[in-house]
C-alpha positions as protocol buffer text, in pm:
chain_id: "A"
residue {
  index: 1
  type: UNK
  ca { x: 0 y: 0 z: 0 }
}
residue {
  index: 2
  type: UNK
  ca { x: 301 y: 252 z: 66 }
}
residue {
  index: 3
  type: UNK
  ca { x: 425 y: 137 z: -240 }
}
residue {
  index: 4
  type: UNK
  ca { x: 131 y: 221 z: -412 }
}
residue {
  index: 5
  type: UNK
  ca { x: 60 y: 564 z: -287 }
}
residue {
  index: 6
  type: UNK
  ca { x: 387 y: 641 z: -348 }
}
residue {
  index: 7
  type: UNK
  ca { x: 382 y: 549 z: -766 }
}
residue {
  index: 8
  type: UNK
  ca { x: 0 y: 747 z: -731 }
}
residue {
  index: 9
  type: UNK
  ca { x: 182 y: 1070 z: -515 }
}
residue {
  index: 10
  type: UNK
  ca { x: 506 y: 1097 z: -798 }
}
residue {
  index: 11
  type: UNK
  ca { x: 282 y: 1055 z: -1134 }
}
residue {
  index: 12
  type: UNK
  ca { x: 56 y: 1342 z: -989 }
}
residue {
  index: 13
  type: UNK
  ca { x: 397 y: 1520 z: -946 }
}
residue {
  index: 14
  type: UNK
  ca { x: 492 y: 1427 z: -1283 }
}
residue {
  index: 15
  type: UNK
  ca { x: 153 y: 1521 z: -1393 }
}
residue {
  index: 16
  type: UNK
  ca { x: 171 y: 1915 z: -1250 }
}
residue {
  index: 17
  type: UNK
  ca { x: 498 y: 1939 z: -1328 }
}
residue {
  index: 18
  type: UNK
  ca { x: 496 y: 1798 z: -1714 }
}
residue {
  index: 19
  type: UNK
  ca { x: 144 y: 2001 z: -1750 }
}
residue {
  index: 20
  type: UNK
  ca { x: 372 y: 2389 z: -1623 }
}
residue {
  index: 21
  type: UNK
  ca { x: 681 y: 2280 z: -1852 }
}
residue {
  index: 22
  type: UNK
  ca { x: 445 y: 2303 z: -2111 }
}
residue {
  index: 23
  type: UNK
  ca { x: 265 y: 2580 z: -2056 }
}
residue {
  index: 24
  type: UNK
  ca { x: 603 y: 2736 z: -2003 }
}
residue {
  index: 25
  type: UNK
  ca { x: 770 y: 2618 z: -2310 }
}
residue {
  index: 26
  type: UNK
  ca { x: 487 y: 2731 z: -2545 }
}
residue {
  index: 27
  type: UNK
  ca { x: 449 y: 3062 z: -2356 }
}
residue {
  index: 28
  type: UNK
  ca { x: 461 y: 3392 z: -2556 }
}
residue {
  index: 29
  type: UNK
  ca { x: 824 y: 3545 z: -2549 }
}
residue {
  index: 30
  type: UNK
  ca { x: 667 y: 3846 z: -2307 }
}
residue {
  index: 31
  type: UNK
  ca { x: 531 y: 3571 z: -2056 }
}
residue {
  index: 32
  type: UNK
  ca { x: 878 y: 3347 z: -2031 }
}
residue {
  index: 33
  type: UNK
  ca { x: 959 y: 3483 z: -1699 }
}
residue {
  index: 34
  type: UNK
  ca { x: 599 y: 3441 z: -1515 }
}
residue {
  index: 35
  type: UNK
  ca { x: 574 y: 3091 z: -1685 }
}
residue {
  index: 36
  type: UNK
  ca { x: 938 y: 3015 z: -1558 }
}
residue {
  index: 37
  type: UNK
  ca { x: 827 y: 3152 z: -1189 }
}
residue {
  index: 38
  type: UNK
  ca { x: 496 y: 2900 z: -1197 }
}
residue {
  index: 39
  type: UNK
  ca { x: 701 y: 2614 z: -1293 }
}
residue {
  index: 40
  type: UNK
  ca { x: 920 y: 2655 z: -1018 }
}
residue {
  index: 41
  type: UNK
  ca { x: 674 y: 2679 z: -754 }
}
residue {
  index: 42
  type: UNK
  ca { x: 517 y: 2409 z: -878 }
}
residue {
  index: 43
  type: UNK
  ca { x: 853 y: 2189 z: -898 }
}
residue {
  index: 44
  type: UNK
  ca { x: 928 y: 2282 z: -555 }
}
residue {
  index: 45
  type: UNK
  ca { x: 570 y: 2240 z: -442 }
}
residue {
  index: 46
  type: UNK
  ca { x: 541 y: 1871 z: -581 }
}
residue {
  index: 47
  type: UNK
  ca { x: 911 y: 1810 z: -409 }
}
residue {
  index: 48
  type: UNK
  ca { x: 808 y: 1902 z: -49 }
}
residue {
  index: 49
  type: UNK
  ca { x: 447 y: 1742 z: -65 }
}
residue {
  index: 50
  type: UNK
  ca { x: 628 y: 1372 z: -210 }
}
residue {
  index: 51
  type: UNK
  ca { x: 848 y: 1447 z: 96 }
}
residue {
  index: 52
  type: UNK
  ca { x: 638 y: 1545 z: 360 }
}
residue {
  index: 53
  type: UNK
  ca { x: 385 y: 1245 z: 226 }
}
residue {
  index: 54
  type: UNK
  ca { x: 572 y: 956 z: 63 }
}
residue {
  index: 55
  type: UNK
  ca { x: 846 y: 726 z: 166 }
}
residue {
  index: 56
  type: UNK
  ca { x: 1056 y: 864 z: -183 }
}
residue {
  index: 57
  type: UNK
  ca { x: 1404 y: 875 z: -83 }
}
residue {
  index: 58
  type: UNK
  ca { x: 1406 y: 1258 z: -137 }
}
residue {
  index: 59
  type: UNK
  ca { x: 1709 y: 1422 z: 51 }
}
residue {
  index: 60
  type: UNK
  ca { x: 1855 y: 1310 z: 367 }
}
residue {
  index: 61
  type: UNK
  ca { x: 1554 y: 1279 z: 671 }
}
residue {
  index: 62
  type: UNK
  ca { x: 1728 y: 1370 z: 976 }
}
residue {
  index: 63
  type: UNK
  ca { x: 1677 y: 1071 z: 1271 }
}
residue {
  index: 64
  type: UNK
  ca { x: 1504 y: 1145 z: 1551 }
}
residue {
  index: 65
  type: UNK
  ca { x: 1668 y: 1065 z: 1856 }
}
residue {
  index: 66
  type: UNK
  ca { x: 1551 y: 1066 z: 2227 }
}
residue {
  index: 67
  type: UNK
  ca { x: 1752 y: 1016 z: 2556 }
}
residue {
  index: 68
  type: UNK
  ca { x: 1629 y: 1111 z: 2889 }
}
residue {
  index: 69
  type: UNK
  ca { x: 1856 y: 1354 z: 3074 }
}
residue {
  index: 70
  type: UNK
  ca { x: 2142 y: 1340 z: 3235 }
}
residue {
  index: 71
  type: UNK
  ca { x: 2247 y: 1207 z: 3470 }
}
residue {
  index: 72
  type: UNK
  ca { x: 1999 y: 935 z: 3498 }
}
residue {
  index: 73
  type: UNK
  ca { x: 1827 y: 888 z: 3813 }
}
residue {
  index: 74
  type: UNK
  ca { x: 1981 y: 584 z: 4011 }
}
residue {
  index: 75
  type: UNK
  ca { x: 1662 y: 392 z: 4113 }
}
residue {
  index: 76
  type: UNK
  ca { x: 1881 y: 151 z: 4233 }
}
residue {
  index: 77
  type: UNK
  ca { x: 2055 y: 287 z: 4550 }
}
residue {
  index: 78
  type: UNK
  ca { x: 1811 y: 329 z: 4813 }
}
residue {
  index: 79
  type: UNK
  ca { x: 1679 y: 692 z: 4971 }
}
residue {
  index: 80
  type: UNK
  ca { x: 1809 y: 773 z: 5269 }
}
residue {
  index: 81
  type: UNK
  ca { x: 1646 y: 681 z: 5561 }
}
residue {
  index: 82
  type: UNK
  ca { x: 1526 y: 994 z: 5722 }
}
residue {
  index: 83
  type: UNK
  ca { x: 1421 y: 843 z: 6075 }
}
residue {
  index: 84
  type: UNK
  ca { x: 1175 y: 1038 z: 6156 }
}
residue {
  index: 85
  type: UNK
  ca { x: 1328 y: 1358 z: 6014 }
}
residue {
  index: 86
  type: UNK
  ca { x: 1184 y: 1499 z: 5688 }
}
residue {
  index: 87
  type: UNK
  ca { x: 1461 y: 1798 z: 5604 }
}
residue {
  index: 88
  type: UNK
  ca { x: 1705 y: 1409 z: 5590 }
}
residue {
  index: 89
  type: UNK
  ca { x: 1450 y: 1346 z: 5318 }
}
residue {
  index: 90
  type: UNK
  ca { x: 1429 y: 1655 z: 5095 }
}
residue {
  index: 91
  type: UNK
  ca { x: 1719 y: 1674 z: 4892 }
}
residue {
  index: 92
  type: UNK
  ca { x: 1696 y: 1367 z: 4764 }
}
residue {
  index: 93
  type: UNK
  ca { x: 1302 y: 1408 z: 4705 }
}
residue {
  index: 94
  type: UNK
  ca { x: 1420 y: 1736 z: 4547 }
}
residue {
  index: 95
  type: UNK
  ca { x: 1667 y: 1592 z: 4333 }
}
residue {
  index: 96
  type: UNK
  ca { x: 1401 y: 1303 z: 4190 }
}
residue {
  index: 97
  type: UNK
  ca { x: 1125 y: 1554 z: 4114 }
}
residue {
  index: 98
  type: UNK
  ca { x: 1382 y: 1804 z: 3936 }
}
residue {
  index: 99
  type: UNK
  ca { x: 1512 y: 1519 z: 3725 }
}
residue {
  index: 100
  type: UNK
  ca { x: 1124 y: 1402 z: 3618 }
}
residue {
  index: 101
  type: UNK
  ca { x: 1045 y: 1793 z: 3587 }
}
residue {
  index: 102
  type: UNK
  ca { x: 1320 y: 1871 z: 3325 }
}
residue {
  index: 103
  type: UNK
  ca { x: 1219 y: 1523 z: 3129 }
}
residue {
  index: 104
  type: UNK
  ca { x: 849 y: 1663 z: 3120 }
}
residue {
  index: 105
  type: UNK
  ca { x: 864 y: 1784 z: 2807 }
}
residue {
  index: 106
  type: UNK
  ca { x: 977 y: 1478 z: 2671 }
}
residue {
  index: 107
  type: UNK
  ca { x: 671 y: 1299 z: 2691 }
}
residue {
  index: 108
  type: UNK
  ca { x: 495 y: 1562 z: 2440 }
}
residue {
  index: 109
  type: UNK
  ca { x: 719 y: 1517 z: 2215 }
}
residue {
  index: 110
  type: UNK
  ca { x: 734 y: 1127 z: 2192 }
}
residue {
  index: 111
  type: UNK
  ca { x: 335 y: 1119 z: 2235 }
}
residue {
  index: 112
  type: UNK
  ca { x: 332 y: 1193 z: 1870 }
}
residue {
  index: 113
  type: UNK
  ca { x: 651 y: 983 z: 1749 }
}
residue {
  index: 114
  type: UNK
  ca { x: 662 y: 629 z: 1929 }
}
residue {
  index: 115
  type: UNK
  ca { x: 488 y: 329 z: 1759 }
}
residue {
  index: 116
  type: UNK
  ca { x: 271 y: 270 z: 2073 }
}
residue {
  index: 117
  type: UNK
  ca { x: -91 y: 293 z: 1997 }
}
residue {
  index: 118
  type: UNK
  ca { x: -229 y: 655 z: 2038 }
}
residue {
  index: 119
  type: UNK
  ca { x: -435 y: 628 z: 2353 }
}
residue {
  index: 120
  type: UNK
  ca { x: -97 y: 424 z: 2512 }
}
residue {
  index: 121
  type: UNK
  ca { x: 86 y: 696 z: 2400 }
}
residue {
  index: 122
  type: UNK
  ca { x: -148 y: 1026 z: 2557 }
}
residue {
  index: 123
  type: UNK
  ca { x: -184 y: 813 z: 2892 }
}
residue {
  index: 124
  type: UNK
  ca { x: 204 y: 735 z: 2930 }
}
residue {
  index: 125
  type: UNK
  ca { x: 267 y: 1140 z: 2839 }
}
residue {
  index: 126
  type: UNK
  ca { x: -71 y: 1212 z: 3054 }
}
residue {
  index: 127
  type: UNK
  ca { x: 115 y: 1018 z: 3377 }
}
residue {
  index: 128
  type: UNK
  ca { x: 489 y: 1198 z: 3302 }
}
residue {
  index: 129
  type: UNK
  ca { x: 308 y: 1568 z: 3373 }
}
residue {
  index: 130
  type: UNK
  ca { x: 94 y: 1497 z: 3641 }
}
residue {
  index: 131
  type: UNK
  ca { x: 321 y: 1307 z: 3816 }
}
residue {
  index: 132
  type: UNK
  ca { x: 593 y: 1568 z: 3737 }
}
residue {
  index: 133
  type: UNK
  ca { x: 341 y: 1855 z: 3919 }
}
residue {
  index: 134
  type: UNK
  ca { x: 236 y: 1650 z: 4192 }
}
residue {
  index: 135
  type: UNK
  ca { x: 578 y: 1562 z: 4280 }
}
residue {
  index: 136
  type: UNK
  ca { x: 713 y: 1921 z: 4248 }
}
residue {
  index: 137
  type: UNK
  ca { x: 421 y: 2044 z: 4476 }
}
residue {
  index: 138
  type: UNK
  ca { x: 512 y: 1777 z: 4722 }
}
residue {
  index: 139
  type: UNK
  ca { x: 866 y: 1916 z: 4772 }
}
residue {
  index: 140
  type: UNK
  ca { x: 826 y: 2316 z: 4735 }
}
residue {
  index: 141
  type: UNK
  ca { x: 598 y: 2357 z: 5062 }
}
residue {
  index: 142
  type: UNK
  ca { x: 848 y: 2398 z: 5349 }
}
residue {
  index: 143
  type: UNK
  ca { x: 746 y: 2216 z: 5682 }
}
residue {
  index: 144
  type: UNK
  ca { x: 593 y: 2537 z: 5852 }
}
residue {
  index: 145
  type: UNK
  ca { x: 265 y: 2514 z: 5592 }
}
residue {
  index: 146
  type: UNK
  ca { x: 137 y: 2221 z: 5643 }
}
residue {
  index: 147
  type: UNK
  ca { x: -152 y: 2103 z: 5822 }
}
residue {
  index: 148
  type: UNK
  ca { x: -170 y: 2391 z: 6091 }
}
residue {
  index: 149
  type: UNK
  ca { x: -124 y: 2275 z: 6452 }
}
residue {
  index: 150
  type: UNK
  ca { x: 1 y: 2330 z: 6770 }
}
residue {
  index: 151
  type: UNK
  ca { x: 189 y: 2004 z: 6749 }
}
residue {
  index: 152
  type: UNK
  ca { x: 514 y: 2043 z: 6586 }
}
residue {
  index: 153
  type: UNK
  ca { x: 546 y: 1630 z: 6538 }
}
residue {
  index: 154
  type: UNK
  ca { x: 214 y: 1662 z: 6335 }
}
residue {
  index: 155
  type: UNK
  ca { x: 361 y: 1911 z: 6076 }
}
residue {
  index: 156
  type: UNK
  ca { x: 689 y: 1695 z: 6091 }
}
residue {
  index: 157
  type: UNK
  ca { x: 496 y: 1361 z: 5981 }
}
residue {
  index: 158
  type: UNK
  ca { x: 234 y: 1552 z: 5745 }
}
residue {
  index: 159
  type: UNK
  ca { x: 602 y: 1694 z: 5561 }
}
residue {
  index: 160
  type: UNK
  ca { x: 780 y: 1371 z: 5579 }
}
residue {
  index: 161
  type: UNK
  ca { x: 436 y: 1198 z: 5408 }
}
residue {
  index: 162
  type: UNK
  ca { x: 452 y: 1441 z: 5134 }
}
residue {
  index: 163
  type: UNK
  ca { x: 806 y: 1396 z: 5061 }
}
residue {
  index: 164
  type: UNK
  ca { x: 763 y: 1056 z: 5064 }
}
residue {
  index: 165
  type: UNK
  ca { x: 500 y: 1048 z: 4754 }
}
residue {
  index: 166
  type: UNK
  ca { x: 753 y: 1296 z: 4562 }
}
residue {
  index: 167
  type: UNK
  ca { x: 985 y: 1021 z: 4563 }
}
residue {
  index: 168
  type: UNK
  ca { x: 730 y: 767 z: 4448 }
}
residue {
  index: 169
  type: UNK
  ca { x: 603 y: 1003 z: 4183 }
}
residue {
  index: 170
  type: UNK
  ca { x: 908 y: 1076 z: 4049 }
}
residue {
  index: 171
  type: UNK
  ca { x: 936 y: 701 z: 4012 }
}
residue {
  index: 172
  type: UNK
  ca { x: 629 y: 687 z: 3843 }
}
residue {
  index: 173
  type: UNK
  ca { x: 649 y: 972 z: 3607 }
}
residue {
  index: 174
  type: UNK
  ca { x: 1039 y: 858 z: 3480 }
}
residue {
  index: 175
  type: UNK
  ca { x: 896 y: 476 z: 3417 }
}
residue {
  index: 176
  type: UNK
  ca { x: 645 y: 639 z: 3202 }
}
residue {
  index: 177
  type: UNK
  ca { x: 890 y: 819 z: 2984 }
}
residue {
  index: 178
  type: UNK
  ca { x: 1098 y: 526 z: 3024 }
}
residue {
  index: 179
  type: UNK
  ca { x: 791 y: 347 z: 2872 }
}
residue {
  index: 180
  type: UNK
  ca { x: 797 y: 606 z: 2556 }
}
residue {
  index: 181
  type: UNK
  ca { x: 1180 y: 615 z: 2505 }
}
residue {
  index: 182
  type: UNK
  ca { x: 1187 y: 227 z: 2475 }
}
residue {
  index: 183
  type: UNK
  ca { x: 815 y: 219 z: 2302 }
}
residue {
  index: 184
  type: UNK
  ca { x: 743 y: -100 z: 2561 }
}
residue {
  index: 185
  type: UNK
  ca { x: 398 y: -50 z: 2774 }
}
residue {
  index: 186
  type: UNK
  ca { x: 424 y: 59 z: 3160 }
}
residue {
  index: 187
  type: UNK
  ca { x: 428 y: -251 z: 3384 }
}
residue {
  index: 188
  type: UNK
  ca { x: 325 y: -260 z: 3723 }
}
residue {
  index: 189
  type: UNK
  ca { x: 618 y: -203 z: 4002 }
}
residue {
  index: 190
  type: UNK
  ca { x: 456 y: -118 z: 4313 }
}
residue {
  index: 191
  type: UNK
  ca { x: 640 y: 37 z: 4623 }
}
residue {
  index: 192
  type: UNK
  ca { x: 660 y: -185 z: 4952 }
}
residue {
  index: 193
  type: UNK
  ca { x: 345 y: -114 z: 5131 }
}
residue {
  index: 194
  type: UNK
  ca { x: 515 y: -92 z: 5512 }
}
residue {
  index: 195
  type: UNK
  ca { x: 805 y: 133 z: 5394 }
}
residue {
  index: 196
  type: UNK
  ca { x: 759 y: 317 z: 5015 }
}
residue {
  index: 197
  type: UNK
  ca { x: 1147 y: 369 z: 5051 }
}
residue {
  index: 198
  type: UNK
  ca { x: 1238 y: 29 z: 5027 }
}
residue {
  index: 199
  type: UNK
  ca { x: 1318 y: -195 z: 4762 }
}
residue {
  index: 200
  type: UNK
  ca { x: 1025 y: -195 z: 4514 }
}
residue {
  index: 201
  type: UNK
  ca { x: 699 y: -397 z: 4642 }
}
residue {
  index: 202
  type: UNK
  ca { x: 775 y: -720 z: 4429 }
}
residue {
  index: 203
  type: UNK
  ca { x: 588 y: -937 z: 4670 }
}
residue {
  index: 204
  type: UNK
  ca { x: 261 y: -1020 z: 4822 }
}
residue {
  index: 205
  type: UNK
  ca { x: 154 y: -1031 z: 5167 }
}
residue {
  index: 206
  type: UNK
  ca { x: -113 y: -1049 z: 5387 }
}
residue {
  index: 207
  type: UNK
  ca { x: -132 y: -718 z: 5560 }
}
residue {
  index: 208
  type: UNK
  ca { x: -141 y: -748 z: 5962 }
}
residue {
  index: 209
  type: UNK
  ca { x: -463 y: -804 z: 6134 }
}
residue {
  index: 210
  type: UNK
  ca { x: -682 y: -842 z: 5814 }
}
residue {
  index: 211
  type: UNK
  ca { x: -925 y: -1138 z: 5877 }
}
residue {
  index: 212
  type: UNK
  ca { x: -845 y: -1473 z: 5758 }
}
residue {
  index: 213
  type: UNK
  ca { x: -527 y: -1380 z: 5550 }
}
residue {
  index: 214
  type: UNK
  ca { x: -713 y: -1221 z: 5289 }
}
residue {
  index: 215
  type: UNK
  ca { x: -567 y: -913 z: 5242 }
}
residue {
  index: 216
  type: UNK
  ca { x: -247 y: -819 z: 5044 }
}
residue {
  index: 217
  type: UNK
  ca { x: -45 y: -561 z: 4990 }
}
residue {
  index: 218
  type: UNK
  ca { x: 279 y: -552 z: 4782 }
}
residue {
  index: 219
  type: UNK
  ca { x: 558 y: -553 z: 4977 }
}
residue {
  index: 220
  type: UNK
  ca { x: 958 y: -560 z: 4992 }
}
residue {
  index: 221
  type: UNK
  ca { x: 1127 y: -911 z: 4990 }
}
residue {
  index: 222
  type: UNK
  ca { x: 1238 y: -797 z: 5380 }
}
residue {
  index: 223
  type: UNK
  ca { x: 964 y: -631 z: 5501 }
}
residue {
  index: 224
  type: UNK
  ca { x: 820 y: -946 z: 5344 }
}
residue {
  index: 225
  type: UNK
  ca { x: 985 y: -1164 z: 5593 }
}
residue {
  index: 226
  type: UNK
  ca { x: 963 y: -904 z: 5924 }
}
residue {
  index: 227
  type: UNK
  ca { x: 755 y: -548 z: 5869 }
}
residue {
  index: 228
  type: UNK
  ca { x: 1013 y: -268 z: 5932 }
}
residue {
  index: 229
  type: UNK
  ca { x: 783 y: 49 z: 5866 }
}
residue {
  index: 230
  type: UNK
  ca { x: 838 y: 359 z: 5788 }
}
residue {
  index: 231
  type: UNK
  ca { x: 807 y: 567 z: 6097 }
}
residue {
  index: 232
  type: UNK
  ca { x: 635 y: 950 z: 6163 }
}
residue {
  index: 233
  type: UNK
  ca { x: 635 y: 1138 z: 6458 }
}
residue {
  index: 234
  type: UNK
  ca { x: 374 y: 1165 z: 6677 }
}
residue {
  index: 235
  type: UNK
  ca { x: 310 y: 1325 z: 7025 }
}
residue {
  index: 236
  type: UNK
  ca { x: 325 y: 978 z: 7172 }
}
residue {
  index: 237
  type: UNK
  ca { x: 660 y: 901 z: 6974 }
}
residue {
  index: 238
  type: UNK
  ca { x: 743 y: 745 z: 6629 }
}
residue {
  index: 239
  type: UNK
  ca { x: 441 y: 530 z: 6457 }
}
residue {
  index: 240
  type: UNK
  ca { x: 395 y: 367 z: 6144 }
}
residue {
  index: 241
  type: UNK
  ca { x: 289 y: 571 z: 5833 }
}
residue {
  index: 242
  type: UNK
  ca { x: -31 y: 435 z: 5806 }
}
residue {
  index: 243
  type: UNK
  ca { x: -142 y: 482 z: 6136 }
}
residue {
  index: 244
  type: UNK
  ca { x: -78 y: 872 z: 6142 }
}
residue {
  index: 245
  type: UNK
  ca { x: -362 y: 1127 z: 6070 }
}
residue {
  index: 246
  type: UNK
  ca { x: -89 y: 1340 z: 5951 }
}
residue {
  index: 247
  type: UNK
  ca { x: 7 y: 1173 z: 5640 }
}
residue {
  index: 248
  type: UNK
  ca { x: -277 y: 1277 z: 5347 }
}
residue {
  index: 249
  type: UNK
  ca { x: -508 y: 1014 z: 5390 }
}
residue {
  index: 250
  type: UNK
  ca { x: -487 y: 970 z: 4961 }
}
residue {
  index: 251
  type: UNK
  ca { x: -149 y: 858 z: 5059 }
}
residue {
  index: 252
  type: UNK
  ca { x: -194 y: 628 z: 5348 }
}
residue {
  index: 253
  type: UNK
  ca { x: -471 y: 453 z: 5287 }
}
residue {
  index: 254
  type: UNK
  ca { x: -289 y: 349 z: 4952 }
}
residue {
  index: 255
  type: UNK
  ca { x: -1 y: 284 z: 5071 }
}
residue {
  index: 256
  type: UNK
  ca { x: 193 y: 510 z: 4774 }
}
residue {
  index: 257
  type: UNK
  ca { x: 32 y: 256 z: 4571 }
}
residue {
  index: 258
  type: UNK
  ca { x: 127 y: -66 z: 4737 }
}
residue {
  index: 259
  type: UNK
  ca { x: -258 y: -140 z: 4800 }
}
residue {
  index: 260
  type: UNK
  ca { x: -419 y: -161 z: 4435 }
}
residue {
  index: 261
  type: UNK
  ca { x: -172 y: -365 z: 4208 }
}
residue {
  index: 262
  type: UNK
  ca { x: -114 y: -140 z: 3878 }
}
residue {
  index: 263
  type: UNK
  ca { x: 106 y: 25 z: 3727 }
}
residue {
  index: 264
  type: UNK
  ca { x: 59 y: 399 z: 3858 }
}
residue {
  index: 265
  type: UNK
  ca { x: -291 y: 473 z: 3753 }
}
residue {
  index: 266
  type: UNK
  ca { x: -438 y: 517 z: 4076 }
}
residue {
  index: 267
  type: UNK
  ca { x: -227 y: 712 z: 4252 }
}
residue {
  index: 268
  type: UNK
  ca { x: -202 y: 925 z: 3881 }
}
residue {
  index: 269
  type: UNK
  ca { x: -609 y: 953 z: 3943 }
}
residue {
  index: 270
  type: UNK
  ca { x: -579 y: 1054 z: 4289 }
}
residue {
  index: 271
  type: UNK
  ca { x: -347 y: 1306 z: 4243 }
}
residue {
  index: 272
  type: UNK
  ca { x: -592 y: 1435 z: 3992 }
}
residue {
  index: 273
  type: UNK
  ca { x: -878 y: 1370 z: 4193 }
}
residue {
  index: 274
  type: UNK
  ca { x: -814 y: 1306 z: 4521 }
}
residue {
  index: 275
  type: UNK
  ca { x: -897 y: 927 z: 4705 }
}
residue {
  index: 276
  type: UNK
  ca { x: -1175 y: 784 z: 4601 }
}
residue {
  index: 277
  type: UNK
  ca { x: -1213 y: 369 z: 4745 }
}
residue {
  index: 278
  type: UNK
  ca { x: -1160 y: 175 z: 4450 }
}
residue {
  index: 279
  type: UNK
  ca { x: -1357 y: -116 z: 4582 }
}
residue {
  index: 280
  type: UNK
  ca { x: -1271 y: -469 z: 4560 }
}
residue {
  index: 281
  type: UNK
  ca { x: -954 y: -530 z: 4380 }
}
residue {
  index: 282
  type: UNK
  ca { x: -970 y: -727 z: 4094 }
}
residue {
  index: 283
  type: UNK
  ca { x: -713 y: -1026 z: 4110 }
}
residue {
  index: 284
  type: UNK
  ca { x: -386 y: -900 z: 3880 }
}
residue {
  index: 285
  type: UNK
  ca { x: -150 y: -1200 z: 3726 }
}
residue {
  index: 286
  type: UNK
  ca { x: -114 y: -1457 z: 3960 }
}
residue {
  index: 287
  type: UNK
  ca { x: -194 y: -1265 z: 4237 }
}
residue {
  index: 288
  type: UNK
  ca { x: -512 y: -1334 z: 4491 }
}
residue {
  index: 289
  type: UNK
  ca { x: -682 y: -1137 z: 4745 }
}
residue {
  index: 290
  type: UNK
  ca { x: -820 y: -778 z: 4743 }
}
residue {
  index: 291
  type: UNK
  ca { x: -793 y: -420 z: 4866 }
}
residue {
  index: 292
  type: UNK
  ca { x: -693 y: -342 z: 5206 }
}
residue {
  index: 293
  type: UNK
  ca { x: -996 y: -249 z: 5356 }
}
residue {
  index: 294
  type: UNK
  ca { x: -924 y: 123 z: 5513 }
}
residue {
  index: 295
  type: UNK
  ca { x: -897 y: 93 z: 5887 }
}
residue {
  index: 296
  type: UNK
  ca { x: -672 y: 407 z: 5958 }
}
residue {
  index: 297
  type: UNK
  ca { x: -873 y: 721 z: 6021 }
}
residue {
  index: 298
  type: UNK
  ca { x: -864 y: 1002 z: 5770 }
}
residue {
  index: 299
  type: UNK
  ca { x: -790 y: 1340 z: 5927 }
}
């Protein structure tokens, strides 16, 4: 069929171009220099159109060629561990959301150049920008305008929470223009459910005290083995993420993710428009059981 159009596109050429000569050559000695003019519009005209349209080899096409910028985050060395502490956090969560908000741009541009099919394409660009604003908002806000309150371990846990999803949102916006660089579909990599800062949530366990086992979460290979999670302050000391009223609630209650196995979309969605309960999970892979159902209390 290329073939084809392109025999059609270069006789119509030949056609307009052939049809001007002629006029040209048989023009009156007074109209030479108009005729000559048409005929080279129209040769140039018919050039760039079996160009633009056709797969003629007509002059050199320059490749396109994408890289994401350097350097390259390092998703494989772990963030620190800020113990408590979110200012221990924020340069690296700064660091991750600059590096996703100066490849932003990127994802326009391959949206209309990868071979991924078109709606692929708009929802892999779609998750690179929103996950590039949510994450920069996540970092900008210093820990003095937060959640106002008397306690300062509340504002401490509500900043550390927030700098917690810029991390994971920088993870999610780079795998989606991973996705269009290497023109291969997003894949699921959930964060570890008890600590988002740990290895990525490549297993599945039954989350603590859900009824009969039923209950999973992705988690870490060694939080898979012994929960070590991610602790917040709190005016009766450190607790676990989940159980603080500090951390946004759209945050906590899906674990950055960990709760609904996909590749992104929900927390993309409820950064968009905030938590909404998903419901029953519906079994991914190999994987059984459903959602966590909510038992932390949402501030």
């Amino acid at each position: 069929m290329k073939r084809t159009g392109d025999v059609i596109g270069l006789l119509a050429a030949a056609a307009v171009i052939g049809t001007t000569g002629w006029f040209a050559a048989t023009a009156d000695a007074g109209q030479r220099y108009e005729a000559g003019l048409v005929l080279g519009l129209s040769t140039a005209l018919s050039f760039a159109l079996l160009r633009r349209f056709t797969h003629l080899p007509l002059g050199r096409r320059r490749p396109y060629t994408f890289a994401l910028p350097l350097p390259a985050p390092d998703w494989s060395a772990p963030p620190p561990d800020p113990a408590g502490d979110p200012e221990a956090l924020r340069p690296h969560a700064e660091r991750q959301a600059g590096l996703l908000s100066d490849a932003s741009a990127l994802g326009d541009t391959l949206r209309h150049t990868c071979t991924l099919t078109p709606q692929l394409r708009a929802e892999l660009a779609s998750f690179a920008v929103t996950a590039s604003i949510q994450a920069s908002n996540s970092v900008i806000a210093p820990i003095g305008e937060g959640p106002r309150s008397p306690d300062p371990a509340y504002d401490a846990a509500h900043a550390l929470g927030e700098l917690v999803a810029a991390v994971e949102f920088s993870r999610i916006g780079m795998r989606a223009l991973e996705a269009l660089v290497t023109e291969r579909p997003l894949r699921p990599d959930p964060p570890c459910y008890f600590n988002p800062l740990h290895d990525r949530g490549h297993a599945r366990v039954a989350l603590p005290g859900a009824p009969h086992g039923t209950e999973e979460v992705a988690s870490c290979h060694g939080c898979a083995k012994g929960p070590e999670p991610l602790l917040v302050p709190s005016e009766c000391g450190p607790v676990p993420y989940y159980d603080s009223d500090a951390v946004d609630a759209r945050w906590r209650l899906l674990g950055y993710g960990a709760v609904v196995p996909d590749n992104g979309a929900t927390m993309i969605a409820t950064a968009r428009d905030g938590f909404r309960d998903p419901g029953p999970a519906v079994p991914s892979g190999g994987g059984g059981g459903g959602l966590k159902r909510f038992r932390t209390k949402v501030s």
